[in-house]
Coordinates of C-alpha atoms in Angstrom, one line a residue:
X1 CA -99.8 269.1 202.0
X2 CA -101.2 266.0 203.6
X3 CA -99.0 265.9 206.7
X4 CA -99.2 269.7 207.3
X5 CA -99.8 270.5 211.0
X6 CA -102.7 272.7 212.0
X7 CA -102.0 275.8 214.1
X8 CA -103.5 274.1 217.1
X9 CA -101.2 271.1 216.6
X10 CA -98.2 273.4 216.3
X11 CA -99.0 275.4 219.4
X12 CA -99.7 272.2 221.4
X13 CA -96.3 270.8 220.3
X14 CA -94.6 274.0 221.6
X15 CA -96.6 273.8 224.9
X16 CA -95.5 270.2 225.5
X17 CA -91.9 271.2 224.7
X18 CA -92.1 273.9 227.3
X19 CA -93.5 271.4 229.9
X20 CA -97.1 272.5 229.8
X21 CA -99.2 270.0 227.8
X22 CA -102.6 271.3 227.0
X23 CA -101.6 275.0 227.1
X24 CA -101.7 275.4 223.4
X25 CA -104.8 277.7 223.5
X26 CA -103.2 279.8 226.2
X27 CA -100.2 280.4 223.9
X28 CA -102.6 281.5 221.2
X29 CA -104.3 284.0 223.6
X30 CA -100.9 285.3 224.7
X31 CA -100.1 286.4 221.2
X32 CA -98.1 283.6 219.7
X33 CA -97.1 284.3 216.1
X34 CA -96.9 281.4 213.6
X35 CA -95.1 281.7 210.3
X36 CA -95.4 279.0 207.7
X37 CA -92.1 278.1 206.0
X38 CA -92.9 274.9 203.9
X39 CA -89.6 273.2 202.9
X40 CA -89.1 271.7 199.5
X41 CA -86.1 269.7 198.3
X42 CA -86.2 269.0 194.6
X43 CA -83.6 267.0 192.6
X44 CA -83.8 266.4 188.9
X45 CA -81.6 264.4 186.6
X46 CA -82.1 264.8 182.9
X47 CA -80.7 262.7 180.2
X48 CA -79.4 265.0 177.4
X49 CA -78.8 263.5 174.0
X50 CA -76.1 264.4 171.4
X51 CA -75.6 262.8 168.0
X52 CA -72.5 262.8 165.8
X53 CA -71.3 261.1 162.7
X54 CA -67.7 260.3 161.6
X55 CA -65.6 258.3 159.1
X56 CA -64.2 255.0 160.6
X57 CA -61.7 252.5 159.4
X58 CA -60.4 249.1 160.7
X59 CA -57.7 246.8 159.3
X60 CA -58.7 243.8 157.2
X61 CA -62.2 242.6 156.8
X62 CA -64.0 244.0 159.8
X63 CA -67.3 242.5 160.9
X64 CA -70.0 245.1 161.6
X65 CA -73.0 242.9 161.5
X66 CA -73.8 243.2 165.2
X67 CA -74.1 247.0 165.1
X68 CA -77.5 248.5 164.3
X69 CA -77.9 250.6 161.2
X70 CA -79.5 253.9 160.3
X71 CA -80.6 255.5 157.0
X72 CA -80.5 259.1 155.9
X73 CA -79.9 261.8 158.6
X74 CA -78.8 260.4 162.0
X75 CA -80.9 263.0 163.8
X76 CA -84.1 261.5 162.3
X77 CA -83.3 258.0 163.5
X78 CA -85.3 256.9 166.5
X79 CA -83.3 255.7 169.6
X80 CA -84.9 254.5 172.8
X81 CA -84.5 256.8 175.8
X82 CA -82.4 255.4 178.7
X83 CA -84.3 253.5 181.4
X84 CA -82.1 255.2 184.0
X85 CA -81.4 258.9 183.1
X86 CA -78.6 259.0 185.7
X87 CA -76.4 256.6 183.6
X88 CA -74.4 257.5 180.6
X89 CA -75.2 255.5 177.5
X90 CA -73.8 255.5 174.0
X91 CA -75.4 253.8 171.0
X92 CA -73.1 253.1 168.1
X93 CA -74.7 252.8 164.6
X94 CA -73.6 252.2 161.0
X95 CA -74.9 254.1 158.0
X96 CA -76.6 251.6 155.8
X97 CA -74.7 251.1 152.5
X98 CA -71.5 252.8 153.7
X99 CA -69.5 249.7 154.6
X100 CA -66.8 248.7 152.0
X101 CA -63.5 246.8 152.1
X102 CA -60.8 248.3 149.9
X103 CA -57.2 247.7 149.0
X104 CA -54.9 249.4 151.5
X105 CA -52.4 250.5 148.9
X106 CA -49.4 248.9 150.5
X107 CA -47.3 246.0 149.1
X108 CA -49.3 243.0 150.2
X109 CA -49.5 244.1 153.8
X110 CA -45.8 245.0 153.9
X111 CA -43.8 248.3 153.7
X112 CA -40.1 248.9 153.3
X113 CA -38.2 249.0 156.6
X114 CA -37.5 252.6 157.6
X115 CA -34.7 251.5 160.0
X116 CA -32.4 249.9 157.5
X117 CA -33.9 251.5 154.4
X118 CA -35.0 248.1 153.1
X119 CA -31.4 246.7 153.2
X120 CA -31.9 244.2 156.0
X121 CA -28.5 245.0 157.4
X122 CA -27.0 247.8 159.6
X123 CA -23.3 248.7 160.0
X124 CA -21.8 247.2 163.1
X125 CA -19.3 249.1 165.2
X126 CA -15.8 247.6 165.9
X127 CA -15.8 245.1 168.7
X128 CA -14.2 245.8 172.1
X129 CA -10.4 246.1 172.5
X130 CA -8.4 243.0 173.0
X131 CA -7.7 242.6 176.7
X132 CA -4.3 241.0 176.0
X133 CA -2.6 243.5 173.7
X134 CA -5.0 246.4 174.2
X135 CA -4.9 247.0 170.4
X136 CA -1.2 247.9 170.6
X137 CA 1.0 245.8 168.3
X138 CA -1.6 243.1 167.6
X139 CA 0.8 241.9 164.9
X140 CA 4.5 242.5 164.9
X141 CA 4.6 242.4 161.1
X142 CA 1.5 244.3 159.9
X143 CA 0.1 245.9 163.1
X144 CA -3.3 244.4 162.2
X145 CA -3.4 246.1 158.8
X146 CA -2.6 243.0 156.7
X147 CA 0.3 244.8 155.0
X148 CA 3.9 245.2 155.9
X149 CA 4.6 248.4 157.7
X150 CA 7.5 250.3 156.2
X151 CA 8.6 251.6 159.6
X152 CA 9.1 248.0 160.9
X153 CA 12.6 246.8 161.3
X154 CA 13.8 243.7 159.6
X155 CA 13.7 240.4 161.5
X156 CA 16.4 240.1 164.0
X157 CA 17.2 238.4 167.3
X158 CA 15.0 240.9 169.3
X159 CA 12.0 240.1 167.1
X160 CA 12.7 236.4 167.4
X161 CA 12.5 236.7 171.2
X162 CA 9.3 238.7 171.0
X163 CA 7.7 236.0 168.8
X164 CA 7.5 233.6 171.6
X165 CA 3.9 232.8 172.5
X166 CA 2.6 234.5 169.3
X167 CA 0.5 232.9 166.6
X168 CA -0.3 233.2 162.9
X169 CA -1.9 236.6 162.0
X170 CA -5.3 236.5 160.5
X171 CA -4.7 239.7 158.6
X172 CA -1.3 239.1 156.9
X173 CA -0.8 235.3 157.4
X174 CA 2.6 235.6 159.0
X175 CA 3.4 232.9 161.6
X176 CA 4.4 233.7 165.2
X177 CA 3.6 237.5 164.8
X178 CA 0.1 237.9 166.2
X179 CA -1.3 238.3 169.7
X180 CA -2.7 234.9 170.7
X181 CA -5.9 236.4 172.0
X182 CA -7.0 238.5 169.0
X183 CA -4.8 236.9 166.3
X184 CA -3.8 240.2 164.8
X185 CA -7.2 242.0 164.9
X186 CA -6.5 244.2 167.9
X187 CA -10.1 243.7 169.1
X188 CA -12.3 240.9 170.3
X189 CA -14.6 239.1 167.9
X190 CA -17.8 241.2 167.7
X191 CA -20.6 239.0 169.2
X192 CA -23.3 240.7 167.0
X193 CA -21.7 240.5 163.5
X194 CA -18.9 238.0 164.0
X195 CA -16.5 240.7 162.6
X196 CA -18.4 240.9 159.3
X197 CA -19.1 244.6 159.9
X198 CA -22.8 244.2 159.4
X199 CA -25.6 242.9 161.5
X200 CA -29.3 242.1 160.9
X201 CA -31.7 245.0 161.3
X202 CA -33.4 244.6 164.7
X203 CA -36.7 246.1 163.3
X204 CA -37.3 243.9 160.2
X205 CA -34.9 241.1 161.4
X206 CA -33.2 241.1 158.0
X207 CA -36.5 240.8 156.0
X208 CA -36.1 244.3 154.5
X209 CA -39.8 245.1 155.1
X210 CA -42.2 245.3 158.0
X211 CA -45.9 244.7 158.6
X212 CA -48.0 247.7 157.4
X213 CA -49.7 248.8 160.7
X214 CA -52.9 250.4 159.2
X215 CA -54.0 247.1 157.6
X216 CA -52.2 244.8 160.1
X217 CA -50.5 243.0 157.3
X218 CA -53.7 242.1 155.5
X219 CA -53.5 244.5 152.6
X220 CA -57.1 245.5 153.2
X221 CA -59.0 248.2 155.1
X222 CA -62.7 248.3 156.0
X223 CA -64.3 251.8 155.7
X224 CA -67.7 253.0 156.9
X225 CA -69.7 256.0 158.2
X226 CA -70.4 255.6 161.9
X227 CA -73.0 257.4 164.0
X228 CA -72.9 257.9 167.8
X229 CA -75.9 258.7 170.0
X230 CA -74.7 259.7 173.5
X231 CA -77.1 260.1 176.4
X232 CA -75.5 261.7 179.4
X233 CA -77.0 262.8 182.7
X234 CA -77.2 266.5 183.9
X235 CA -78.2 267.2 187.5
X236 CA -79.9 270.3 189.0
X237 CA -81.7 271.0 192.3
X238 CA -84.0 273.5 194.0
X239 CA -84.3 274.1 197.7
X240 CA -87.0 276.3 199.3
X241 CA -87.8 278.4 201.2
X242 CA -85.3 281.2 200.3
X243 CA -83.8 282.4 202.5
X244 CA -83.4 279.0 204.1
X245 CA -84.1 278.2 207.8
X246 CA -81.1 278.0 210.1
X247 CA -78.6 275.3 209.5
X248 CA -79.6 273.4 212.7
X249 CA -83.2 273.3 211.6
X250 CA -82.3 272.0 208.1
X251 CA -80.1 269.3 209.5
X252 CA -82.6 268.2 212.1
X253 CA -85.5 268.2 209.6
X254 CA -83.4 266.2 207.2
X255 CA -82.8 263.5 209.8
X256 CA -86.1 263.2 211.7
X257 CA -88.7 265.0 209.5
X258 CA -91.6 263.0 208.0
X259 CA -91.0 264.2 204.4
X260 CA -93.6 263.7 201.8
X261 CA -91.9 262.3 198.7
X262 CA -92.9 261.9 195.1
X263 CA -91.0 260.9 191.9
X264 CA -91.9 262.1 188.5
X265 CA -90.4 260.3 185.4
X266 CA -91.9 262.3 182.6
X267 CA -92.6 265.8 181.5
X268 CA -96.3 264.9 181.2
X269 CA -96.6 263.7 184.9
X270 CA -98.5 266.4 186.9
X271 CA -97.0 267.9 190.0
X272 CA -98.1 266.6 193.4
X273 CA -101.3 268.0 194.9
X274 CA -101.1 270.4 197.8
X275 CA -97.9 272.0 196.6
X276 CA -97.5 275.5 198.0
X277 CA -98.5 278.1 195.3
X278 CA -95.1 279.9 195.6
X279 CA -93.3 276.6 195.4
X280 CA -95.3 275.6 192.4
X281 CA -94.2 278.5 190.3
X282 CA -90.5 277.9 191.1
X283 CA -90.9 274.2 190.4
X284 CA -92.5 274.7 187.1
X285 CA -89.7 277.0 186.0
X286 CA -87.0 274.4 187.0
X287 CA -88.9 271.5 185.4
X288 CA -89.3 273.2 182.0
X289 CA -88.1 270.8 179.3
X290 CA -84.4 271.3 178.5
X291 CA -82.9 271.3 175.0
X292 CA -81.9 267.8 173.9
X293 CA -83.7 266.2 176.9
X294 CA -84.9 262.7 176.2
X295 CA -85.6 261.4 179.7
X296 CA -85.8 262.6 183.3
X297 CA -86.3 261.7 186.9
X298 CA -87.5 264.2 189.5
X299 CA -87.4 263.5 193.2
X300 CA -89.5 265.9 195.2
X301 CA -89.4 266.1 199.0
X302 CA -91.8 268.3 201.0
X303 CA -92.0 269.1 204.7
X304 CA -94.4 271.4 206.6
X305 CA -92.4 273.8 208.8
X306 CA -93.7 276.4 211.1
X307 CA -91.7 279.1 213.1
X308 CA -93.4 280.1 216.3
X309 CA -92.4 283.3 218.3
X310 CA -93.8 283.8 221.8
X311 CA -94.1 287.2 223.5
X312 CA -93.0 285.6 226.8
X313 CA -89.8 284.2 225.3
X314 CA -88.4 286.7 222.8
X315 CA -84.9 285.0 222.9
X316 CA -86.1 281.9 221.0
X317 CA -87.9 280.9 217.8
X318 CA -89.5 277.5 218.0
X319 CA -89.4 275.5 214.7
X320 CA -92.1 272.8 214.5
X321 CA -92.3 270.1 211.8
X322 CA -94.0 266.7 211.6
X323 CA -91.7 263.8 212.5
X324 CA -92.1 260.0 212.3
X325 CA -93.1 259.9 216.0
X326 CA -95.2 263.0 216.1
X327 CA -94.5 266.8 215.9
X328 CA -90.8 267.8 216.4
X329 CA -89.9 271.1 218.1
X330 CA -86.5 272.7 217.8
X331 CA -85.8 276.0 219.7
X332 CA -83.2 278.3 218.0
X333 CA -81.9 281.6 219.3
X334 CA -83.9 284.5 217.9
X335 CA -82.2 287.3 215.9
X336 CA -82.6 289.6 218.9
X337 CA -80.7 287.2 221.2
X338 CA -78.0 286.5 218.5
X339 CA -77.3 290.2 218.1
X340 CA -77.1 290.7 221.9
X341 CA -74.7 287.8 222.3
X342 CA -72.6 289.1 219.4
X343 CA -72.4 292.6 221.0
X344 CA -71.3 291.0 224.3
X345 CA -68.6 289.0 222.5
X346 CA -67.4 292.0 220.6
X347 CA -67.2 294.0 223.9
X348 CA -65.2 291.3 225.5
X349 CA -62.8 291.2 222.6
X350 CA -62.3 295.0 222.7
X351 CA -61.7 294.9 226.4
X352 CA -59.0 292.2 226.0
X353 CA -57.3 294.2 223.3
X354 CA -57.3 297.3 225.6
X355 CA -55.8 295.3 228.5
X356 CA -53.1 293.8 226.2
X357 CA -52.3 297.2 224.8
X358 CA -51.9 298.7 228.4
X359 CA -49.7 295.8 229.5

């Protein structure tokens, strides 16, 4: 690794951090232990391809001239890999010789109306009750039936008085017998059918037939065999070493570390030089070609990391890595100190529980 720090540089960085620049050799003589933990952050996006064929149809004479064609088996047809494997891409093709325009089988682009059963009319309900007579005695002679009711009394003075304000009945034709508002019907005039009892079908508008949807009224359908080539991204990653350094170290290294970066865009591109041998084996396994892979982009980040333990300071581990402004040092509690602090905290918790129980 080109930016890897030598052991002398690592110890000198720790010495400066402790306020004793130039004391790197003294730390070595005192028994400083240096462990190499090279970090690797690998992210790969592969473009995986899938191919399918299907029967397609469109109404009328459908223009397919702008779509590319293929012959024979779709899996044998060459398709360019995507320039950016992180993007989803679909290529639509047409099997050469499969396009044909045929008769739809309908009646000139029309079909019988299902709502009115090709009658063009629908029965209309009786209109609203007359607000003047309320449907009660709309005609004093026929009661709105058009025929003389047998239970009606003969004309007399009382009926003569009740005839005032009445008009000629539309049902029986008798003068001065009908309600002036409904004229013997007992209901208002229906606004939809004008009292004919039938109204135009709202679906076909009285035409008795409707447009045939599959052919959009053209009477023709275009058929063909379509092929789809879909290239979709799949992501994976690899982070080393394992087990990973403490979270604080990973975060600080990600922000201020001078990572060596490389991008590979093909299976044939060799791995970067100086890759740690243990890392190389893991990377080669992750980068093995995947099934249906047609393109890839691999981003590799590497950072030299060293963990330094000093006999004179057993409570800390000093992590050292190259930064943009020189070596960076981050002290982290050692496992020994972490266990000791955890034991103290646990003791305090037990003591508090005992006090609470006694109170």
